[in-house]
CSV table of C-alpha atoms in Angstrom, one decimal:
chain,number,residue,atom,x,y,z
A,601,UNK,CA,1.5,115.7,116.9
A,602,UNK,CA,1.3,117.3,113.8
A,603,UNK,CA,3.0,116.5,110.4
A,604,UNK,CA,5.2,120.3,110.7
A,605,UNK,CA,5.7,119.8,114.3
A,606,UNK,CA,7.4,116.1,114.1
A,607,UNK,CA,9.3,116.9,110.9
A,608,UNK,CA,10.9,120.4,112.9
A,609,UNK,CA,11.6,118.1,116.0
A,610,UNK,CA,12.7,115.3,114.2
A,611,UNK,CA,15.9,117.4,112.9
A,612,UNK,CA,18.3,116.7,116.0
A,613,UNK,CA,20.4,118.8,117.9
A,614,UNK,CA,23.8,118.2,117.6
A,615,UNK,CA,25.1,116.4,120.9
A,616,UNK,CA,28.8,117.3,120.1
A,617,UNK,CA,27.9,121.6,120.3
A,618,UNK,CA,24.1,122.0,120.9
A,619,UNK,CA,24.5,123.6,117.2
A,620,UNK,CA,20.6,123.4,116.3
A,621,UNK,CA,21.7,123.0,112.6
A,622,UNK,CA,23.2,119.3,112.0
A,623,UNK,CA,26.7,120.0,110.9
A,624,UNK,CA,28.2,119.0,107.6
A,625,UNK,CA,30.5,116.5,108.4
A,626,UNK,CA,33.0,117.4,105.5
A,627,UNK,CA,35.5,114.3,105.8
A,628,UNK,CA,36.6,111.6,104.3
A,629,UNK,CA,37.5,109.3,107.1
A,630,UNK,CA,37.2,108.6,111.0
A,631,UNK,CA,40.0,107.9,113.6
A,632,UNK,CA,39.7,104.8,115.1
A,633,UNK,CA,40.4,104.1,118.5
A,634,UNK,CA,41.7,100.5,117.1
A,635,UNK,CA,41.2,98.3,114.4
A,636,UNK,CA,37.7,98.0,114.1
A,637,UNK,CA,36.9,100.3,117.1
A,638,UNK,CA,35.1,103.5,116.9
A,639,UNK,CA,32.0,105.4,117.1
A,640,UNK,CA,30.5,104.2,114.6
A,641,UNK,CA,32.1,105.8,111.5
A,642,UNK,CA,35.4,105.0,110.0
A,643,UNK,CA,34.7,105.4,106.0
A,644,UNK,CA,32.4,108.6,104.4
A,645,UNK,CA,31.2,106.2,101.5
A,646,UNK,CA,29.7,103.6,104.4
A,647,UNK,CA,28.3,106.1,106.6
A,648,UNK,CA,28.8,110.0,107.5
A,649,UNK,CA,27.0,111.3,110.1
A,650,UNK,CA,25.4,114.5,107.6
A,651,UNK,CA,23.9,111.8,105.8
A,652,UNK,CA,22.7,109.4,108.1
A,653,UNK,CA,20.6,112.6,110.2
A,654,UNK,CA,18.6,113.0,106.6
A,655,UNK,CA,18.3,109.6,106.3
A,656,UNK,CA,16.8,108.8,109.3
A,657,UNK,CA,14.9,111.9,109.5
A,658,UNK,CA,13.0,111.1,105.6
A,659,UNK,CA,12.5,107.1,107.4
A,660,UNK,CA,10.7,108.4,109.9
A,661,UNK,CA,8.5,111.1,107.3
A,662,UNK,CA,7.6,107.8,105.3
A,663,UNK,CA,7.3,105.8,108.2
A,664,UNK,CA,9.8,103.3,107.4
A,665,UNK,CA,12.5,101.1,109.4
A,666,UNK,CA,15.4,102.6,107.2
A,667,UNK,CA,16.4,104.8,104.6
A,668,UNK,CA,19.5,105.1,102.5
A,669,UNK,CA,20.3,108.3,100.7
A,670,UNK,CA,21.7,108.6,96.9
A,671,UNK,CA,23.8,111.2,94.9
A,672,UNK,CA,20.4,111.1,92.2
A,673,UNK,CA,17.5,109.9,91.9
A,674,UNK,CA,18.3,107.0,89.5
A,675,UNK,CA,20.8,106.1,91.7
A,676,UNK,CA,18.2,105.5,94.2
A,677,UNK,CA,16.0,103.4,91.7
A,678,UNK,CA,19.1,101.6,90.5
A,679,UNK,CA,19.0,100.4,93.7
A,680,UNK,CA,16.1,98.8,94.0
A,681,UNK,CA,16.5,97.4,90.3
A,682,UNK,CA,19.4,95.5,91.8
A,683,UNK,CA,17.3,93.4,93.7
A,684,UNK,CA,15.7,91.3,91.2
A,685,UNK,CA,18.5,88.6,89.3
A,686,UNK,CA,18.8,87.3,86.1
A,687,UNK,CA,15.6,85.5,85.0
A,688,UNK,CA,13.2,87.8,87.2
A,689,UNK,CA,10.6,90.3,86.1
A,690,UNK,CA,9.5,94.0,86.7
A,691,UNK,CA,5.9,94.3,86.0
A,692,UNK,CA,6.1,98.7,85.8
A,693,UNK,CA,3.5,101.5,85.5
A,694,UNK,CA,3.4,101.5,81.4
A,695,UNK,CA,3.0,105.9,82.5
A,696,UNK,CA,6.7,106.0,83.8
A,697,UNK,CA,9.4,108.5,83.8
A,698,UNK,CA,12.0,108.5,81.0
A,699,UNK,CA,15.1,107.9,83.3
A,700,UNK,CA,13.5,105.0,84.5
A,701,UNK,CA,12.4,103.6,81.6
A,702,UNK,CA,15.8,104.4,79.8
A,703,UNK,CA,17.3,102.5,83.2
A,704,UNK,CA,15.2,99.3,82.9
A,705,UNK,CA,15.2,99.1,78.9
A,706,UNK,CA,18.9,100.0,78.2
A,707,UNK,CA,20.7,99.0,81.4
A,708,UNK,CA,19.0,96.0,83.1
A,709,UNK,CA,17.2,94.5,80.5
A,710,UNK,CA,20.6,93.0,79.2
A,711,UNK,CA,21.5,91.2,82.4
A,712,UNK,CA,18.1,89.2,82.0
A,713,UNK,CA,15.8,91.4,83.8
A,714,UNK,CA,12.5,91.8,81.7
A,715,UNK,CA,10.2,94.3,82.3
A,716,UNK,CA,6.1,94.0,81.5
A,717,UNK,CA,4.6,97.9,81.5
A,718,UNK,CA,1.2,97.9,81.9
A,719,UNK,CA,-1.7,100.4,83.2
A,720,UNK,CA,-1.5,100.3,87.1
A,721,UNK,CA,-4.7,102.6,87.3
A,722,UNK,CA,-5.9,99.0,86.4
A,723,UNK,CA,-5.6,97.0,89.2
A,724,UNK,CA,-6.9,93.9,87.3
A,725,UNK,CA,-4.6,94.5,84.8
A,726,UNK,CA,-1.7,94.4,87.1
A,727,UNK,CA,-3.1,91.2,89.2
A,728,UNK,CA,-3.2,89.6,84.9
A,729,UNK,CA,0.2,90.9,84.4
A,730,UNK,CA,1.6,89.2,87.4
A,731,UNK,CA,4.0,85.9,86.6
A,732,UNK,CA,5.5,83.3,88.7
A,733,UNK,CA,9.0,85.4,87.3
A,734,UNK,CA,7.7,88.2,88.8
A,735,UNK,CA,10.0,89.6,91.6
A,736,UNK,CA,9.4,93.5,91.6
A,737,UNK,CA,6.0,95.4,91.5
A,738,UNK,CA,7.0,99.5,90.0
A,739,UNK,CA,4.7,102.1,90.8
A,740,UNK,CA,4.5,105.7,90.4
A,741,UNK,CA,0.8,107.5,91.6
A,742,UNK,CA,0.6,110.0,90.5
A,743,UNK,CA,2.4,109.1,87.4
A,744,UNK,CA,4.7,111.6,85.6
A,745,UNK,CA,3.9,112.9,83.5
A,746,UNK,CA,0.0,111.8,83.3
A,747,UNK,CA,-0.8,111.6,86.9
A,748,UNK,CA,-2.7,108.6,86.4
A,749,UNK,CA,-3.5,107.4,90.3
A,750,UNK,CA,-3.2,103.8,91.3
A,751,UNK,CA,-4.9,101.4,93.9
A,752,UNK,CA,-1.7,101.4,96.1
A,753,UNK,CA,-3.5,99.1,99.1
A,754,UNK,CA,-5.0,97.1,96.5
A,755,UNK,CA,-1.6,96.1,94.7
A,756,UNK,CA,0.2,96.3,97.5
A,757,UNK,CA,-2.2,93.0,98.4
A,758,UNK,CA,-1.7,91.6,94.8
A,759,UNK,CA,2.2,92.2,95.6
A,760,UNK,CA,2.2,89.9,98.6
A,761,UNK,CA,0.3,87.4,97.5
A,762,UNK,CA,2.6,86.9,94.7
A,763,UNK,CA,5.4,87.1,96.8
A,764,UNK,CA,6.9,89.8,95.2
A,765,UNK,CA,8.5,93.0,96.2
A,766,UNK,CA,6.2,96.3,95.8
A,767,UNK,CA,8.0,99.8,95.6
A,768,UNK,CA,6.2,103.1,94.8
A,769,UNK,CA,7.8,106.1,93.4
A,770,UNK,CA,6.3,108.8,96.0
A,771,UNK,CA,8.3,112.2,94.0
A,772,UNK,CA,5.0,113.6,92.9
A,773,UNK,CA,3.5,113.5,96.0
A,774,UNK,CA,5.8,113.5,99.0
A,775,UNK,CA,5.4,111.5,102.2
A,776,UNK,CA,3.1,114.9,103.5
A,777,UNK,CA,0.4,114.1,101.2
A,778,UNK,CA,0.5,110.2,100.5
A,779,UNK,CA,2.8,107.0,102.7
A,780,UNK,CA,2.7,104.5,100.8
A,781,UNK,CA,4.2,102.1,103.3
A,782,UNK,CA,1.3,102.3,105.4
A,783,UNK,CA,-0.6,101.2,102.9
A,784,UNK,CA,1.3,98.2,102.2
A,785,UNK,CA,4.1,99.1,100.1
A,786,UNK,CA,7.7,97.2,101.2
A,787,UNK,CA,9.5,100.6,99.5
A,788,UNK,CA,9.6,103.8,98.7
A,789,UNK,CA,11.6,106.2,96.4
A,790,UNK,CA,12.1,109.9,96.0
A,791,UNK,CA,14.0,112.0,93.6
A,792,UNK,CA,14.6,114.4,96.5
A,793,UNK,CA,15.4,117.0,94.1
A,794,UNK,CA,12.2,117.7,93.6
A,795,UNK,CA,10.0,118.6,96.4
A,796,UNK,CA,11.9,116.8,99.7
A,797,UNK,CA,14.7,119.0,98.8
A,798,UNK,CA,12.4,122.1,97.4
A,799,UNK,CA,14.8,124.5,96.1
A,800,UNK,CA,16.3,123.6,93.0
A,801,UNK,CA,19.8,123.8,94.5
A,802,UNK,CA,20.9,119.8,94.9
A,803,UNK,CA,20.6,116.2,93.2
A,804,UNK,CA,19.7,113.5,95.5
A,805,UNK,CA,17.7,110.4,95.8
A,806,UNK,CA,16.5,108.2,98.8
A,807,UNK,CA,14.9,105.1,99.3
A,808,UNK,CA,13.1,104.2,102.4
A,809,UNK,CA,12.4,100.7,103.4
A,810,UNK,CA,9.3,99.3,105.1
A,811,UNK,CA,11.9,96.4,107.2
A,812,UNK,CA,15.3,96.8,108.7
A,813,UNK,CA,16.4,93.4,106.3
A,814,UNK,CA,15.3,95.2,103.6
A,815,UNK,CA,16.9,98.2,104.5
A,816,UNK,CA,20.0,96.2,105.0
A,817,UNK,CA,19.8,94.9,101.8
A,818,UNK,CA,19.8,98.4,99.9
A,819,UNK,CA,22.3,100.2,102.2
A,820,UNK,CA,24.9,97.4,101.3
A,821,UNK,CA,23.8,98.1,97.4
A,822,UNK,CA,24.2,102.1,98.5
A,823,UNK,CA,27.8,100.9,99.9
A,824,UNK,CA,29.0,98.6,97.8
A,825,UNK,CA,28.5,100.8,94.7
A,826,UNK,CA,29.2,104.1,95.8
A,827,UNK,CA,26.3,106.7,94.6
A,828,UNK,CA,26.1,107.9,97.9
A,829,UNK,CA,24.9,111.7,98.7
A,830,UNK,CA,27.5,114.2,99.8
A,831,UNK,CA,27.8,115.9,103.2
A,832,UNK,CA,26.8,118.9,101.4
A,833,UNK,CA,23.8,118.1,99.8
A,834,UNK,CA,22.5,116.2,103.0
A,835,UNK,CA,22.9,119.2,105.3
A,836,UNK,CA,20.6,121.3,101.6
A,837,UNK,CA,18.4,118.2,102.1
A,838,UNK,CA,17.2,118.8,105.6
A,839,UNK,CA,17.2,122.4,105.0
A,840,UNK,CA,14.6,121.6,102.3
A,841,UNK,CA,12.6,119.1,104.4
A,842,UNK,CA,12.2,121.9,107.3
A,843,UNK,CA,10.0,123.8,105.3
A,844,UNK,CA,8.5,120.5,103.4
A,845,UNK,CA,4.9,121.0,104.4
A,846,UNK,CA,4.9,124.6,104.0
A,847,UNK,CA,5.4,124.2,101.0
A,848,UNK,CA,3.5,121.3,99.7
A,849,UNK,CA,0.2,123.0,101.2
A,850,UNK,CA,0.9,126.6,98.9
A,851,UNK,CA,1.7,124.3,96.2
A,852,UNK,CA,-1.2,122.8,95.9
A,853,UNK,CA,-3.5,125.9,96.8
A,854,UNK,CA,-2.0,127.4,93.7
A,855,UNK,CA,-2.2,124.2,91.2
A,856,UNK,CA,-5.9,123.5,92.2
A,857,UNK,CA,-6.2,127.2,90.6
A,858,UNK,CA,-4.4,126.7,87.6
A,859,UNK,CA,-6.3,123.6,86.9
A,860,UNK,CA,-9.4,124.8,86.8
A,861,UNK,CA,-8.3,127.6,85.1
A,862,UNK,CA,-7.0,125.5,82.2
A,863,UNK,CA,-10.2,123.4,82.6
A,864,UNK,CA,-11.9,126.0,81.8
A,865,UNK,CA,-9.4,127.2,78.5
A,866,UNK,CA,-11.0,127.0,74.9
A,867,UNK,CA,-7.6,126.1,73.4
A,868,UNK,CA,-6.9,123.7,76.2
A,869,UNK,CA,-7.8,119.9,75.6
A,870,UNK,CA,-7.4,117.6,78.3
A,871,UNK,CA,-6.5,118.7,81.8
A,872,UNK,CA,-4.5,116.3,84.1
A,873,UNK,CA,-4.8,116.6,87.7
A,874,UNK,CA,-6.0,114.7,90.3
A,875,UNK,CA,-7.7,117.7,92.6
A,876,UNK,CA,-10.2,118.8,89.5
A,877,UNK,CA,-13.8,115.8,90.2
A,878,UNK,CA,-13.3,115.4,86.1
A,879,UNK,CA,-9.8,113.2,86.7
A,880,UNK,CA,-10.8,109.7,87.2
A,881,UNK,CA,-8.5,109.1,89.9
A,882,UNK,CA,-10.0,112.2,92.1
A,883,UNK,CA,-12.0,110.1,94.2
A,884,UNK,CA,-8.9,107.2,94.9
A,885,UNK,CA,-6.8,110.0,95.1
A,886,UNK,CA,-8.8,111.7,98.1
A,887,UNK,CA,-9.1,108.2,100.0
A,888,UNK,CA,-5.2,107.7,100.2
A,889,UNK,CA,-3.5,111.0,100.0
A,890,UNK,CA,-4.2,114.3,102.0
A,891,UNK,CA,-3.9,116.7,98.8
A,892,UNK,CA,-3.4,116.9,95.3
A,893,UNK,CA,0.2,118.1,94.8
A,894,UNK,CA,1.7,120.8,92.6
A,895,UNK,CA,2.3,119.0,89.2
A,896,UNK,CA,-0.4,119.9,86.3
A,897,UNK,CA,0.2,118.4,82.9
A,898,UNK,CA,-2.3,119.5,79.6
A,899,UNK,CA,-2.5,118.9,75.9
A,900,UNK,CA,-3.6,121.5,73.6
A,901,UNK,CA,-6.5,121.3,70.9
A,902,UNK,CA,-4.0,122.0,68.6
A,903,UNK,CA,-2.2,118.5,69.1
A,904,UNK,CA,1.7,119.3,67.4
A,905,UNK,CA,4.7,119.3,69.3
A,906,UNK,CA,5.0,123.4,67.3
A,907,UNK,CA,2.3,124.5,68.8
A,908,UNK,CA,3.4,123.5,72.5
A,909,UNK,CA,6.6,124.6,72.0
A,910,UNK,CA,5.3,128.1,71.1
A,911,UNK,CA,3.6,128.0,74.6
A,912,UNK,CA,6.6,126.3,76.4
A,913,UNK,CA,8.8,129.4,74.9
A,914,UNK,CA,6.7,132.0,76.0
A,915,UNK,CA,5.8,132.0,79.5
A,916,UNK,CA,7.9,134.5,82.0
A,917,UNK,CA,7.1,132.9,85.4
A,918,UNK,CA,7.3,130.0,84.4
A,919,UNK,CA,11.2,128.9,83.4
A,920,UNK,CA,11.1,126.1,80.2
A,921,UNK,CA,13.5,123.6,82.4
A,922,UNK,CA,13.6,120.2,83.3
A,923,UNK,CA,13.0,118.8,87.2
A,924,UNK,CA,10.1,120.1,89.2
A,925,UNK,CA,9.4,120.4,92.9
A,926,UNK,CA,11.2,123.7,93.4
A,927,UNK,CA,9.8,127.1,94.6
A,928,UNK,CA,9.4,129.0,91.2
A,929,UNK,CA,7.4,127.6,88.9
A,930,UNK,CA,9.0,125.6,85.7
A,931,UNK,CA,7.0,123.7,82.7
A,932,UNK,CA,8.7,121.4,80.6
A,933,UNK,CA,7.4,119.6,77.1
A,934,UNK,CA,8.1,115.6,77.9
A,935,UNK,CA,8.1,114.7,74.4
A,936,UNK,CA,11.1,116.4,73.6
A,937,UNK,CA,12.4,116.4,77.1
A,938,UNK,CA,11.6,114.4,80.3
A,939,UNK,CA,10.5,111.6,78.4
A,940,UNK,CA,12.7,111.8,75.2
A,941,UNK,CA,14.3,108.4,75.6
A,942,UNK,CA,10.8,106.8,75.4
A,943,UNK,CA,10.0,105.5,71.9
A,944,UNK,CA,7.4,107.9,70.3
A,945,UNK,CA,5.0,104.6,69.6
A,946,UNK,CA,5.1,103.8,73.0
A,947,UNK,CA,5.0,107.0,74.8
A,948,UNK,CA,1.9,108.3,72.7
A,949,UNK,CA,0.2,105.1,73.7
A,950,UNK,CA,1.2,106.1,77.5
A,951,UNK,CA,-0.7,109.1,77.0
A,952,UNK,CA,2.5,111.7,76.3
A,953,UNK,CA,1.1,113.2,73.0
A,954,UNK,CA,2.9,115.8,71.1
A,955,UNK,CA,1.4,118.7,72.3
A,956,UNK,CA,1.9,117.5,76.6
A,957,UNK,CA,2.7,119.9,78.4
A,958,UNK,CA,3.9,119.5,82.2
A,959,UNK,CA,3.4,122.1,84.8
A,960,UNK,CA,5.5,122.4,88.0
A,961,UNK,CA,3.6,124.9,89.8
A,962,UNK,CA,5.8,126.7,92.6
A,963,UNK,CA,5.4,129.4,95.1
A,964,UNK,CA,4.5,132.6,93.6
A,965,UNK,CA,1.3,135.1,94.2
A,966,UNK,CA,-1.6,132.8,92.0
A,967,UNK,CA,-2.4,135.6,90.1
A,968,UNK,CA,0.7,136.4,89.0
A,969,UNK,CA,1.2,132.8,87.4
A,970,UNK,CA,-2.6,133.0,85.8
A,971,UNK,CA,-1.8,135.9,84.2
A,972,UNK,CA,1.8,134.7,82.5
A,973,UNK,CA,-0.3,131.6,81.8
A,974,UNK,CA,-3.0,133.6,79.5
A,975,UNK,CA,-0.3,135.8,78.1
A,976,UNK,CA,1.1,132.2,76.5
A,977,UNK,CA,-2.4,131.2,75.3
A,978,UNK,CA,-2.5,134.6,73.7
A,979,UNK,CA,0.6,133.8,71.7
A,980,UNK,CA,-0.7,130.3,70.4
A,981,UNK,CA,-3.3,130.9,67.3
A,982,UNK,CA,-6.8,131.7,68.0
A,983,UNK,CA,-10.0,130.2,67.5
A,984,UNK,CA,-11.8,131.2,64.3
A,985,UNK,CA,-15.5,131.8,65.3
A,986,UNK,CA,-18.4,131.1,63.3
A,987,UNK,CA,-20.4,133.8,61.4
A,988,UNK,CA,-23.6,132.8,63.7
A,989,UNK,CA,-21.3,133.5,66.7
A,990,UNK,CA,-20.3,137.0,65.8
């Protein structure tokens, strides 16, 4: 069966009505037959049966045993961070996303949880990084915004035989390109803002995990502290997914385009994207996902943060915003925005230089987004050529 075929049949039909749409549950609370007795619902923040259709439905996408759905997508990776106790160690991909980093650093580092960043495109350096403290394994491939590719299988093996917990951050590419389970990871999150949801219309996080303990183990977090997604958003959430690998396929089409476009581009400097042979991840990346994804991020020649924002200010199609994932295209400069909260020292050593800047490529004709691309270049100053070359 294909991937479009079980997603659409994997969206269930309402046994109450036949209604081929799962119904927003919009209540608070169940009546119970007794104390204790009912059908399996008696509070929205433990369960609501909106929510649980979507989660079960993005469980099975991922292939794993559960999956517990958040208001955001920090709530979702706060989590997971509440796994770990005092005394215990994260070692995280050095290349992460600012919301994370902020989470770890500012948040969790003062109850006693230390985190080691290091670069997980290095699988040795991960295996050196490991410590007998170390309880939790943080990956994102591709990273944001960098898109370095990591060895999942490969630290997924370093993961267990340090005994220690493995989650991947699968936003960038979706569980239609890349499942990370299957290749040995015990969880997975997902802003589902971005692409799972696809229409820049909701907030909302999940995590899917690869055992029903562990899946026990997060939905009693996802009670216990309330972040939980709303009826609402879970009945826009599996509106999104019906059209998920749609989607993902025109996405790509359009960003392998743009990349070699800006590959191509005398004021561009580095390219980042794992579909163009030049990235160094391009051949990993074709061994454990089926595409390349819709997220393009390039520095400029001229390296200042003015510069980019000149460019960032002066596209049409493409709307200066943060998020990505969603049907028209956005671009975003991380320095200033997505990855703000990041010390400049450390982010400029994580490869977010001044001049970054992140494409979210989205639906629209190809053309039409090359041509709003070139109209930027055309703002940004030009090359001075040499006598010999005129």
């Amino acid at each position: 069966m294909s991937t479009i075929t079980e997603l659409i049949h994997a969206i269930p039909v309402d046994p109450q009505t036949g209604a081929i749409a799962v119904p927003i549950y919009q209540t608070s609370t169940f009546v119970q037959e007794a104390p204790g007795v009912n059908k399996g619902y008696d509070y929205a923040r433990s369960n609501n049966p909106t929510r649980a259709a979507v989660e079960k439905i993005i469980a099975q996408l991922e292939g794993g045993a559960a999956a517990s759905a958040f208001a955001s997508g920090l709530a979702a990776i706060d989590a997971v961070v509440k796994l770990p106790k005092s005394g215990d160690e994260i070692v995280a991909v050095d290349d992460i996303y600012g919301g994370a980093f902020r989470l770890f650093n500012k948040v969790y580092e003062k109850f006693g949880i230390t985190v080691k960043y290091v670069d997980t495109s290095d699988t040795q350096a991960v295996f050196n990084a490991i410590t007998p403290a170390t309880r939790l394994i943080w990956l994102e491939t591709p990273t944001n915004p960098t898109l370095k590719i990591s060895d999942i299988e490969a630290i997924g093996r370093i993961a267990k035989a340090s005994n220690c917990l493995f989650c991947v951050d699968n936003t960038f590419a979706s569980p239609v390109l890349q499942q990370p389970i299957s290749l040995g990871a015990d969880l997975v999150i997902h802003s589902a803002t971005k692409y799972l949801g696809g229409h820049s219309d909701l907030i909302a996080g999940v995590v899917i995990s690869k055992t029903e303990q562990l899946g026990e183990e997060i939905k009693f977090y996802q009670n216990a502290c309330g972040a939980i997604l709303s009826p609402f958003d879970s009945f826009l959430l599996i509106r999104g997914l019906e059209t998920l690998p749609l989607r993902i396929k025109q996405h790509g089409i359009n960003a392998q385009a743009i990349a070699e476009y800006l590959e191509q581009h005398p004021l561009v400097d580095n390219v980042y994207y794992p579909g163009l042979p030049s990235h160094p991840g391009h051949e990993l990346a074709k061994r454990q996902s089926k595409g390349f994804g819709g997220i393009i991020s390039f520095t400029l020649k001229s390296d200042t943060a003015a510069a980019a924002t000149t460019f960032v200010t002066s596209t049409h199609y493409f709307k200066l915003a943060e998020s990505l994932g969603g049907i028209k295209s956005l671009l975003c400069h991380p320095a200033e925005m997505t990855h703000k909260s990041i010390p400049a020292e450390r982010r400029r050593a994580g490869g977010v230089s001044d001049s970054l800047i992140r494409l979210s490529v989205g639906l629209e004709e190809t053309a039409d987004l090359l041509a709003d691309l070139e109209q930027a270049f055309n703002r940004l100053p030009q090359p001075v050529l040499a006598e010999s070359a005129l």
